[in-house]
CSV table of C-alpha atoms and ligand atoms in Angstrom, one decimal:
chain,number,residue,atom,x,y,z
A,29,MET,CA,-125.9,128.7,3.3
A,30,LEU,CA,-126.9,132.3,3.5
A,31,LEU,CA,-129.2,133.4,0.7
A,32,ILE,CA,-130.0,137.0,0.2
A,33,PHE,CA,-133.2,137.6,-1.7
A,34,ALA,CA,-133.2,141.0,-3.2
A,35,SER,CA,-136.5,142.5,-4.3
A,36,VAL,CA,-136.1,144.5,-7.5
A,37,LEU,CA,-138.6,146.8,-9.0
A,38,PHE,CA,-138.9,146.7,-12.7
A,39,SER,CA,-141.0,148.9,-14.9
A,40,GLY,CA,-144.5,147.9,-14.1
A,41,TYR,CA,-143.3,144.4,-13.1
A,42,GLU,CA,-142.1,143.1,-9.7
A,43,ALA,CA,-140.0,140.0,-9.2
A,44,SER,CA,-137.6,138.8,-6.7
A,45,ALA,CA,-134.1,137.9,-7.8
A,46,LYS,CA,-131.7,135.3,-6.6
A,47,VAL,CA,-128.3,136.6,-5.4
A,48,LEU,CA,-126.2,134.2,-3.3
A,49,SER,CA,-123.8,135.3,-0.6
A,50,GLY,CA,-120.8,137.0,-2.0
A,51,ASP,CA,-123.0,138.5,-4.7
A,52,ILE,CA,-122.8,135.3,-6.7
A,53,GLY,CA,-125.4,135.4,-9.5
A,54,ARG,CA,-125.9,139.1,-9.2
A,55,LEU,CA,-124.3,139.9,-12.5
A,56,PRO,CA,-124.4,137.8,-15.8
A,57,SER,CA,-121.9,134.9,-15.6
A,58,LEU,CA,-118.9,135.1,-17.9
A,59,GLY,CA,-116.6,132.2,-18.8
A,60,PHE,CA,-116.3,129.0,-21.0
A,61,ASN,CA,-118.6,126.0,-21.6
A,62,SER,CA,-117.5,122.8,-23.5
A,63,TRP,CA,-120.8,121.9,-25.3
A,64,ASN,CA,-120.8,124.0,-28.5
A,65,ALA,CA,-117.3,123.2,-29.6
A,66,PHE,CA,-116.7,119.7,-28.0
A,67,GLY,CA,-120.1,118.0,-27.4
A,68,CYS,CA,-119.4,114.8,-25.5
A,69,ASN,CA,-115.7,114.6,-26.5
A,70,ILE,CA,-114.5,116.1,-23.3
A,71,ASN,CA,-111.7,115.3,-20.8
A,72,GLU,CA,-109.9,117.3,-18.2
A,73,ASP,CA,-107.3,118.6,-20.6
A,74,ILE,CA,-110.0,120.6,-22.5
A,75,PHE,CA,-110.9,122.4,-19.3
A,76,LEU,CA,-107.4,123.0,-18.2
A,77,ASN,CA,-106.4,124.3,-21.7
A,78,ALA,CA,-109.5,126.6,-21.7
A,79,ALA,CA,-108.5,127.9,-18.3
A,80,ARG,CA,-105.0,128.6,-19.4
A,81,VAL,CA,-106.1,130.6,-22.4
A,82,LEU,CA,-108.6,132.5,-20.2
A,83,VAL,CA,-105.7,133.6,-18.1
A,84,ASP,CA,-103.0,134.0,-20.8
A,85,GLU,CA,-105.2,136.0,-23.2
A,86,GLY,CA,-106.5,138.4,-20.5
A,87,LEU,CA,-110.1,137.0,-20.6
A,88,LYS,CA,-109.9,136.2,-16.9
A,89,ASP,CA,-109.0,139.8,-16.2
A,90,ALA,CA,-111.8,140.9,-18.4
A,91,GLY,CA,-114.2,138.9,-16.3
A,92,TYR,CA,-114.5,135.5,-17.8
A,93,THR,CA,-114.0,133.3,-14.7
A,94,TYR,CA,-116.3,130.3,-15.1
A,95,VAL,CA,-114.9,127.1,-16.6
A,96,ASN,CA,-118.0,125.0,-17.2
A,97,ILE,CA,-118.2,121.3,-17.8
A,98,ASP,CA,-121.3,120.3,-19.9
A,99,ASP,CA,-122.9,116.9,-20.5
A,100,CYS,CA,-121.0,113.6,-20.6
A,101,TRP,CA,-118.7,113.9,-17.7
A,102,SER,CA,-119.9,110.9,-15.6
A,103,VAL,CA,-120.0,107.1,-15.7
A,104,LYS,CA,-122.9,106.4,-18.1
A,105,SER,CA,-124.0,103.0,-16.7
A,106,GLY,CA,-125.3,104.4,-13.4
A,107,ARG,CA,-124.7,105.7,-9.9
A,108,ASP,CA,-122.6,104.2,-7.2
A,109,ASN,CA,-124.6,101.4,-5.6
A,110,ASP,CA,-123.6,102.2,-2.0
A,111,THR,CA,-123.6,106.0,-1.9
A,112,GLY,CA,-126.1,106.7,-4.6
A,113,ARG,CA,-123.7,109.3,-6.1
A,114,ILE,CA,-123.0,110.1,-9.7
A,115,LEU,CA,-119.5,108.8,-10.5
A,116,PRO,CA,-117.0,110.9,-12.5
A,117,ASP,CA,-115.6,109.1,-15.6
A,118,TYR,CA,-112.0,108.6,-14.4
A,119,THR,CA,-110.9,108.0,-18.0
A,120,LYS,CA,-111.9,111.6,-18.8
A,121,PHE,CA,-111.1,113.1,-15.4
A,122,PRO,CA,-108.3,111.1,-13.9
A,123,ASP,CA,-108.3,113.0,-10.6
A,124,GLY,CA,-112.1,113.1,-10.4
A,125,ILE,CA,-114.2,116.3,-10.8
A,126,ASN,CA,-112.8,117.5,-7.4
A,127,GLY,CA,-109.3,117.2,-8.7
A,128,THR,CA,-110.1,119.3,-11.8
A,129,ALA,CA,-111.9,121.7,-9.6
A,130,GLU,CA,-108.8,122.2,-7.5
A,131,LYS,CA,-106.6,122.9,-10.5
A,132,ILE,CA,-109.2,125.3,-11.9
A,133,HIS,CA,-109.4,127.1,-8.5
A,134,ASP,CA,-105.6,127.3,-8.3
A,135,MET,CA,-105.7,129.3,-11.5
A,136,GLY,CA,-108.0,131.8,-9.8
A,137,LEU,CA,-111.1,130.6,-11.7
A,138,GLN,CA,-114.4,128.9,-10.9
A,139,ILE,CA,-115.8,125.6,-12.1
A,140,GLY,CA,-119.3,124.6,-13.3
A,141,ILE,CA,-120.9,121.3,-13.8
A,142,TYR,CA,-124.0,120.0,-15.5
A,143,SER,CA,-127.0,117.8,-14.7
A,144,SER,CA,-130.6,117.5,-15.7
A,145,ALA,CA,-134.0,117.8,-14.0
A,146,GLY,CA,-134.9,114.4,-15.4
A,147,GLU,CA,-134.0,110.7,-15.2
A,148,ALA,CA,-131.1,111.1,-17.6
A,149,THR,CA,-129.1,114.0,-19.1
A,150,CYS,CA,-129.7,114.8,-22.8
A,151,GLY,CA,-126.7,112.6,-23.6
A,152,GLY,CA,-128.3,109.7,-21.6
A,153,TYR,CA,-126.0,110.0,-18.5
A,154,PRO,CA,-127.3,109.8,-14.9
A,155,ALA,CA,-129.3,112.9,-13.9
A,156,SER,CA,-130.7,114.4,-10.8
A,157,LEU,CA,-134.5,114.1,-10.7
A,158,GLY,CA,-135.2,112.4,-7.3
A,159,HIS,CA,-131.5,112.7,-6.4
A,160,GLU,CA,-131.4,116.4,-5.8
A,161,THR,CA,-130.0,116.3,-2.3
A,162,VAL,CA,-127.3,113.8,-2.8
A,163,ASP,CA,-126.2,115.5,-6.0
A,164,ALA,CA,-126.2,119.0,-4.6
A,165,GLU,CA,-124.1,117.8,-1.6
A,166,THR,CA,-121.7,116.0,-3.9
A,167,PHE,CA,-121.2,119.0,-6.1
A,168,ALA,CA,-120.7,121.2,-3.0
A,169,GLU,CA,-118.1,118.7,-1.7
A,170,TRP,CA,-116.3,118.6,-5.0
A,171,GLY,CA,-115.9,122.5,-4.9
A,172,ILE,CA,-118.4,123.2,-7.7
A,173,ASP,CA,-119.4,126.9,-8.2
A,174,TYR,CA,-122.1,126.7,-10.9
A,175,LEU,CA,-124.7,124.2,-11.9
A,176,LYS,CA,-126.2,124.1,-15.5
A,177,TYR,CA,-129.5,122.1,-15.0
A,178,ASP,CA,-130.9,120.7,-18.2
A,179,ASN,CA,-134.5,119.6,-19.0
A,180,CYS,CA,-134.2,116.2,-20.7
A,181,TYR,CA,-135.9,112.9,-19.8
A,182,SER,CA,-138.3,114.3,-17.3
A,183,GLU,CA,-141.0,111.8,-17.9
A,184,ASN,CA,-138.9,108.6,-18.2
A,185,THR,CA,-135.6,107.4,-19.7
A,186,SER,CA,-137.2,106.5,-23.0
A,187,SER,CA,-138.2,110.0,-24.0
A,188,GLN,CA,-135.7,112.8,-24.3
A,189,SER,CA,-138.3,115.5,-24.2
A,190,SER,CA,-139.6,117.2,-21.1
A,191,ASP,CA,-143.1,117.1,-19.5
A,192,ASN,CA,-146.2,117.9,-21.5
A,193,ASP,CA,-148.1,119.8,-18.9
A,194,THR,CA,-146.0,122.9,-19.4
A,195,CYS,CA,-146.3,125.4,-22.1
A,196,LYS,CA,-143.6,126.6,-24.3
A,197,ALA,CA,-142.4,130.2,-24.2
A,198,CYS,CA,-144.0,132.0,-26.9
A,199,VAL,CA,-144.2,135.7,-27.2
A,200,PRO,CA,-146.4,137.3,-24.5
A,201,ASP,CA,-149.2,139.4,-25.6
A,202,ARG,CA,-148.0,142.9,-24.8
A,203,THR,CA,-151.5,144.0,-24.0
A,204,ASN,CA,-151.8,141.4,-21.3
A,205,GLN,CA,-148.6,140.2,-19.6
A,206,ASN,CA,-150.5,137.1,-18.3
A,207,SER,CA,-151.7,136.1,-21.7
A,208,TRP,CA,-150.2,134.6,-24.8
A,209,VAL,CA,-150.6,135.1,-28.5
A,210,THR,CA,-153.2,132.8,-29.8
A,211,SER,CA,-151.5,131.8,-33.0
A,212,ALA,CA,-148.2,130.2,-33.9
A,213,PRO,CA,-145.6,132.9,-34.1
A,214,GLY,CA,-143.6,132.7,-37.3
A,215,ALA,CA,-142.8,130.0,-39.7
A,216,ASN,CA,-140.3,128.3,-37.4
A,217,GLY,CA,-142.3,129.2,-34.2
A,218,THR,CA,-142.3,126.5,-31.6
A,219,CYS,CA,-145.8,127.2,-30.3
A,220,THR,CA,-149.0,125.8,-31.5
A,221,ASN,CA,-152.3,126.4,-29.9
A,222,SER,CA,-152.3,123.0,-28.3
A,223,ASN,CA,-149.3,123.7,-26.1
A,224,LEU,CA,-150.2,127.2,-25.1
A,225,CYS,CA,-151.3,127.6,-21.5
A,226,SER,CA,-154.6,129.3,-20.9
A,227,ALA,CA,-154.6,133.0,-19.8
A,228,GLY,CA,-153.8,133.4,-16.2
A,229,TYR,CA,-152.2,129.9,-15.8
A,230,ASP,CA,-150.1,129.8,-12.6
A,231,TYR,CA,-146.8,128.4,-13.8
A,232,SER,CA,-145.7,127.7,-10.3
A,233,LYS,CA,-148.2,124.8,-10.4
A,234,SER,CA,-146.3,123.2,-13.4
A,235,THR,CA,-144.2,120.1,-12.9
A,236,THR,CA,-141.4,122.1,-14.7
A,237,TYR,CA,-141.4,124.5,-11.8
A,238,SER,CA,-141.4,121.7,-9.1
A,239,ARG,CA,-138.5,119.8,-10.8
A,240,TYR,CA,-136.4,123.0,-10.9
A,241,LYS,CA,-137.4,124.2,-7.5
A,242,ALA,CA,-136.3,120.9,-5.9
A,243,MET,CA,-132.7,121.4,-7.1
A,244,SER,CA,-132.8,125.1,-6.2
A,245,ASP,CA,-133.7,124.1,-2.7
A,246,ALA,CA,-131.2,121.4,-2.5
A,247,LEU,CA,-128.4,123.7,-3.5
A,248,ALA,CA,-129.6,126.3,-1.0
A,249,SER,CA,-129.2,123.6,1.7
A,250,ALA,CA,-125.8,122.4,0.5
A,251,ASN,CA,-122.6,123.7,2.2
A,252,ARG,CA,-121.4,125.9,-0.6
A,253,SER,CA,-122.7,128.8,-2.8
A,254,ILE,CA,-123.5,127.3,-6.1
A,255,LEU,CA,-124.9,129.5,-8.9
A,256,PHE,CA,-128.1,127.9,-10.3
A,257,ASN,CA,-128.6,128.1,-14.1
A,258,MET,CA,-131.8,126.5,-15.5
A,259,CYS,CA,-131.4,125.1,-19.0
A,260,VAL,CA,-135.2,125.0,-19.1
A,261,TRP,CA,-135.5,126.0,-22.8
A,262,GLY,CA,-138.2,128.6,-21.9
A,263,ARG,CA,-140.7,126.0,-20.9
A,264,ALA,CA,-143.4,127.1,-18.5
A,265,LYS,CA,-142.5,130.7,-19.1
A,266,PRO,CA,-139.7,131.2,-16.5
A,267,SER,CA,-139.4,134.9,-17.5
A,268,SER,CA,-142.8,135.4,-15.9
A,269,GLY,CA,-141.2,135.6,-12.5
A,270,TRP,CA,-140.4,132.1,-11.2
A,271,GLY,CA,-137.1,131.9,-13.1
A,272,ALA,CA,-135.8,134.8,-11.0
A,273,ASP,CA,-137.3,133.4,-7.8
A,274,ILE,CA,-135.3,130.1,-7.9
A,275,SER,CA,-132.3,130.7,-10.2
A,276,SER,CA,-129.9,133.4,-11.3
A,277,SER,CA,-130.4,132.7,-15.0
A,278,TRP,CA,-132.7,130.6,-17.2
A,279,ARG,CA,-132.5,129.4,-20.8
A,280,ILE,CA,-135.3,130.9,-22.9
A,281,THR,CA,-135.0,128.8,-26.1
A,282,GLY,CA,-133.8,125.5,-27.4
A,283,ASP,CA,-130.2,125.1,-28.5
A,284,ILE,CA,-128.1,127.7,-30.3
A,285,TYR,CA,-126.0,126.8,-33.3
A,286,ALA,CA,-123.4,128.7,-35.3
A,287,SER,CA,-125.9,130.0,-37.8
A,288,TRP,CA,-127.0,133.5,-38.4
A,289,SER,CA,-130.7,132.6,-38.7
A,290,ARG,CA,-130.7,130.9,-35.3
A,291,ILE,CA,-129.0,133.8,-33.7
A,292,VAL,CA,-131.6,136.2,-35.0
A,293,GLN,CA,-134.5,133.9,-33.8
A,294,ILE,CA,-133.0,133.9,-30.3
A,295,ILE,CA,-132.6,137.7,-30.4
A,296,ASN,CA,-136.3,138.0,-31.4
A,297,GLN,CA,-137.5,135.7,-28.6
A,298,ALA,CA,-135.3,137.5,-26.0
A,299,SER,CA,-136.4,140.9,-27.1
A,300,PHE,CA,-139.9,140.1,-25.6
A,301,GLN,CA,-138.6,139.1,-22.2
A,302,LEU,CA,-136.3,142.0,-21.3
A,303,ASP,CA,-138.6,143.2,-18.5
A,304,SER,CA,-137.4,140.3,-16.4
A,305,VAL,CA,-133.7,141.3,-16.6
A,306,GLY,CA,-132.1,142.7,-13.4
A,307,PHE,CA,-129.6,141.9,-10.7
A,308,GLY,CA,-129.7,138.1,-10.0
A,309,SER,CA,-132.3,137.7,-12.8
A,310,HIS,CA,-130.9,136.9,-16.3
A,311,ILE,CA,-132.4,135.5,-19.4
A,312,ASP,CA,-129.9,132.9,-20.8
A,313,MET,CA,-129.7,133.2,-24.6
A,314,ASP,CA,-127.4,130.1,-24.7
A,315,MET,CA,-123.6,129.8,-25.0
A,316,LEU,CA,-121.8,132.0,-27.5
A,317,GLU,CA,-120.8,130.7,-30.9
A,318,ILE,CA,-118.1,133.4,-31.4
A,319,GLY,CA,-115.0,131.5,-32.4
A,320,ASN,CA,-116.8,128.7,-34.1
A,321,SER,CA,-117.0,128.7,-37.9
A,322,GLY,CA,-120.2,129.8,-39.5
A,323,LEU,CA,-120.5,133.5,-38.6
A,324,SER,CA,-119.0,136.6,-40.4
A,325,ASP,CA,-117.2,139.4,-38.5
A,326,ALA,CA,-120.4,141.5,-38.6
A,327,GLU,CA,-122.4,138.6,-37.2
A,328,VAL,CA,-120.0,138.0,-34.5
A,329,ARG,CA,-120.2,141.7,-33.4
A,330,SER,CA,-124.0,141.6,-33.4
A,331,HIS,CA,-124.0,138.3,-31.4
A,332,MET,CA,-121.8,139.8,-28.8
A,333,ALA,CA,-123.6,143.2,-28.7
A,334,LEU,CA,-127.0,141.7,-28.2
A,335,TRP,CA,-126.0,139.0,-25.7
A,336,ALA,CA,-124.1,141.6,-23.6
A,337,GLY,CA,-126.7,144.3,-24.1
A,338,PHE,CA,-129.5,141.9,-22.9
A,339,LYS,CA,-127.3,140.8,-19.9
A,340,SER,CA,-127.3,137.2,-20.9
A,341,PRO,CA,-124.6,135.0,-19.4
A,342,LEU,CA,-121.5,135.2,-21.8
A,343,LEU,CA,-120.1,131.7,-22.0
A,344,ILE,CA,-117.5,131.1,-24.7
A,345,GLY,CA,-118.5,128.0,-26.6
A,346,ALA,CA,-115.4,127.7,-28.8
A,347,ASN,CA,-112.1,125.9,-28.8
A,348,LEU,CA,-110.0,128.6,-27.1
A,349,SER,CA,-106.7,127.0,-28.3
A,350,ASN,CA,-107.2,128.2,-31.9
A,351,ILE,CA,-109.7,131.1,-31.5
A,352,ALA,CA,-109.1,134.0,-34.0
A,353,THR,CA,-107.6,137.2,-32.7
A,354,SER,CA,-110.4,139.2,-34.1
A,355,ASP,CA,-113.0,137.0,-32.2
A,356,LEU,CA,-111.0,137.5,-29.0
A,357,GLY,CA,-111.1,141.2,-29.5
A,358,VAL,CA,-114.9,141.1,-29.7
A,359,LEU,CA,-115.1,138.9,-26.6
A,360,LYS,CA,-112.9,141.4,-24.7
A,361,ASN,CA,-114.8,144.6,-25.9
A,362,GLN,CA,-114.3,146.7,-22.8
A,363,TYR,CA,-117.4,148.7,-23.3
A,364,LEU,CA,-119.8,145.8,-23.7
A,365,LEU,CA,-118.3,143.9,-20.8
A,366,ALA,CA,-118.6,147.0,-18.6
A,367,PHE,CA,-122.2,147.3,-19.6
A,368,SER,CA,-122.8,143.6,-18.8
A,369,GLN,CA,-121.0,143.7,-15.5
A,370,ASP,CA,-122.3,147.1,-14.3
A,371,LYS,CA,-122.5,147.0,-10.5
A,372,GLU,CA,-125.0,149.9,-10.3
A,373,VAL,CA,-127.5,149.1,-13.1
A,374,GLY,CA,-129.2,145.7,-13.3
A,375,GLU,CA,-131.4,146.2,-16.4
A,376,GLY,CA,-130.1,145.6,-19.9
A,377,VAL,CA,-130.9,147.4,-23.1
A,378,LYS,CA,-134.6,147.4,-24.3
A,379,PRO,CA,-136.0,148.2,-27.7
A,380,TYR,CA,-137.1,151.8,-28.1
A,381,LYS,CA,-138.5,151.1,-31.5
A,382,TRP,CA,-138.6,148.1,-33.9
A,383,GLY,CA,-137.4,149.8,-37.2
A,384,THR,CA,-138.4,147.8,-40.2
A,385,ASN,CA,-141.5,146.3,-38.5
A,386,ALA,CA,-144.1,148.0,-36.4
A,387,ASP,CA,-143.3,148.0,-32.6
A,388,TRP,CA,-143.9,144.7,-30.8
A,389,THR,CA,-143.9,142.7,-34.1
A,390,PHE,CA,-142.7,139.1,-33.4
A,391,ASN,CA,-140.7,138.2,-36.4
A,392,GLU,CA,-138.0,135.5,-36.4
A,393,THR,CA,-136.0,137.0,-39.2
A,394,SER,CA,-136.6,140.6,-38.6
A,395,PRO,CA,-136.7,141.5,-35.0
A,396,ALA,CA,-136.4,144.9,-33.2
A,397,GLU,CA,-133.4,146.9,-34.4
A,398,PHE,CA,-133.1,149.9,-32.0
A,399,TYR,CA,-132.2,149.4,-28.4
A,400,SER,CA,-131.0,151.6,-25.5
A,401,GLY,CA,-130.1,151.1,-21.9
A,402,SER,CA,-128.5,153.1,-19.2
A,403,SER,CA,-125.2,152.3,-17.4
A,404,SER,CA,-122.7,153.8,-15.0
A,405,ASN,CA,-120.7,155.0,-18.1
A,406,GLY,CA,-123.6,156.4,-20.0
A,407,THR,CA,-126.4,155.2,-22.4
A,408,LEU,CA,-125.6,152.3,-24.7
A,409,VAL,CA,-127.5,152.5,-28.0
A,410,LEU,CA,-127.5,149.4,-30.3
A,411,MET,CA,-128.6,149.7,-33.9
A,412,PHE,CA,-129.0,146.2,-35.2
A,413,ASN,CA,-129.3,145.4,-39.0
A,414,PRO,CA,-130.7,141.9,-39.4
A,415,SER,CA,-131.4,142.5,-43.2
A,416,SER,CA,-129.2,141.3,-46.0
A,417,GLU,CA,-128.7,144.9,-47.2
A,418,ASP,CA,-126.5,147.6,-45.7
A,419,GLN,CA,-128.6,150.3,-44.1
A,420,SER,CA,-128.2,153.9,-42.9
A,421,LYS,CA,-129.3,153.9,-39.3
A,422,THR,CA,-130.1,157.0,-37.2
A,423,ALA,CA,-130.2,157.2,-33.4
A,424,SER,CA,-132.5,160.2,-32.8
A,425,PHE,CA,-132.2,161.5,-29.2
A,426,SER,CA,-135.9,162.5,-29.1
A,427,GLU,CA,-136.8,158.8,-29.6
A,428,ILE,CA,-134.4,157.4,-27.0
A,429,PRO,CA,-135.9,157.5,-23.4
A,430,GLU,CA,-132.5,158.0,-21.7
A,431,LEU,CA,-131.5,160.8,-24.1
A,432,SER,CA,-134.7,162.7,-24.9
A,433,ASN,CA,-134.1,165.5,-22.3
A,434,ARG,CA,-131.0,167.0,-23.9
A,435,ASP,CA,-129.8,168.1,-27.3
A,436,SER,CA,-126.2,166.9,-27.3
A,437,PHE,CA,-124.1,164.2,-25.8
A,438,THR,CA,-120.5,163.0,-26.0
A,439,ALA,CA,-120.3,159.7,-27.9
A,440,ILE,CA,-117.9,156.8,-28.4
A,441,ASP,CA,-118.1,154.2,-31.1
A,442,ILE,CA,-117.5,151.1,-29.0
A,443,TRP,CA,-116.1,148.9,-31.8
A,444,SER,CA,-113.4,151.3,-32.9
A,445,GLY,CA,-113.1,153.1,-29.6
A,446,GLU,CA,-113.3,156.3,-31.7
A,447,ASP,CA,-114.3,159.4,-29.7
A,448,LEU,CA,-117.1,160.9,-31.8
A,449,GLY,CA,-117.0,164.2,-30.0
A,450,CYS,CA,-120.1,166.2,-29.0
A,451,VAL,CA,-123.1,164.8,-31.0
A,452,ARG,CA,-126.1,167.1,-31.6
A,453,GLY,CA,-129.7,165.8,-32.0
A,454,SER,CA,-129.0,162.4,-33.7
A,455,TYR,CA,-126.2,160.1,-34.9
A,456,THR,CA,-126.3,158.4,-38.2
A,457,SER,CA,-124.2,155.5,-39.3
A,458,GLN,CA,-123.9,153.2,-42.2
A,459,THR,CA,-124.6,149.8,-40.7
A,460,SER,CA,-123.5,146.8,-42.8
A,461,SER,CA,-125.8,143.8,-43.3
A,462,HIS,CA,-126.0,141.8,-40.1
A,463,ASP,CA,-123.8,144.2,-38.2
A,464,THR,CA,-124.7,146.3,-35.1
A,465,THR,CA,-123.7,149.9,-34.7
A,466,ALA,CA,-123.0,150.4,-31.0
A,467,ILE,CA,-122.6,153.8,-29.5
A,468,LEU,CA,-122.0,154.8,-25.9
A,469,PHE,CA,-123.4,158.3,-25.2
A,470,GLY,CA,-121.9,160.1,-22.2
A,471,LYS,CA,-122.4,163.4,-20.6
A,472,ALA,CA,-124.5,166.2,-22.1
A,473,CYS,CA,-122.2,168.6,-23.9
B,13,GAL,C1,-129.2,120.4,-24.4
B,13,GAL,C2,-128.8,121.7,-23.9
B,13,GAL,C3,-127.5,122.0,-24.4
B,13,GAL,C4,-126.5,121.0,-24.0
B,13,GAL,C5,-127.0,119.6,-24.3
B,13,GAL,C6,-126.1,118.4,-23.7
B,13,GAL,O1,-130.5,120.1,-23.9
B,13,GAL,O2,-129.7,122.7,-24.3
B,13,GAL,O3,-127.0,123.3,-24.1
B,13,GAL,O4,-126.3,121.1,-22.6
B,13,GAL,O5,-128.3,119.4,-23.9
B,13,GAL,O6,-126.6,117.2,-24.0
């Protein structure tokens, strides 16, 4: 298979990025994944129904093309004795995974599957550590387009966790990109001093790296372009460069759930890793919870705005058969999708100031609030309100790197689509609690 390794220059930071032939993985992946809404209760119907809704509701035309099977699709008791292959559970997928793949492809969509860089998947099903070649070849033969590769049971089948030698992804020390903070970040922070790597640690020596590299190489040798997504939970600091070297996107945290506080934690973690975002190089903030109960309309807007703005994959994790029209509207927001899928600009938005807290404060309930990023259509500015009070928020052009050289710009409110005319100097908006004001600034006027 032909691999094109594009070298992308980031601000003060160079990394290679993985783009497969046909530009696969160059832009954030858009689609559906079963885990958040269905867990292990999956069968072919769920994926065919999701695919039908993607087509019928215009989500496919908006760019949502991946239909991804998560954990629990195979025969739990073990591999085929003769071939060594993982076996599809035919009670769930009567025509096998290749049969489902064919039906999904016939609808003009792509199909994803799931395995783990361990001895079992998180649900305890057969996984790929030590079986990378046969599994990659099998997935290719079945017509798979995307592999989500989880991190469970890497030591043995009796422990769900992954290896100890690797360090968790805490916030990097901004004064030294190779270093780490030396104290636990925040009340719910996952890092303690004992699992921080020492300054200058070479993460490509970690067993996490080797386990993921083995599957990346196996996919590269298989006879099909399969996008590689690493569900590595931020272990061994994939945003330091090796994530982009061997995959198109990598998870930066443990699991999302449909709770506002969890979404804010993930935004905070991600806001420190945005230098690694570019073509073929995406931080995965986990599947969307839009459409699942637990979030207000304002929270749904912020979830979408920050995930799209940071160029995370956008995988719908809800039951599409009964998703609310308002949620569908947010998922199809044309301005955010155009930003996410911009063919000319690889970087996402970045914070230009924190707001409530001093710049570069790591705070799991009150992260950075002011973000900007350029795109083919203009500069996207996001003003995020994580607080429980409504706030008046002002985008001052003099503070925004992309806008500081002119006095006035045309502007569109991307939620209402309202043309705000020619805006001079700054734009102020009342931003409800947990909402995000999102403005696309266009030409100077
Ligand atoms: C977790 C993973 C989830 C989901 C689950 C399946 O480790 O982060 O996204 O895939 O396993 O068991």
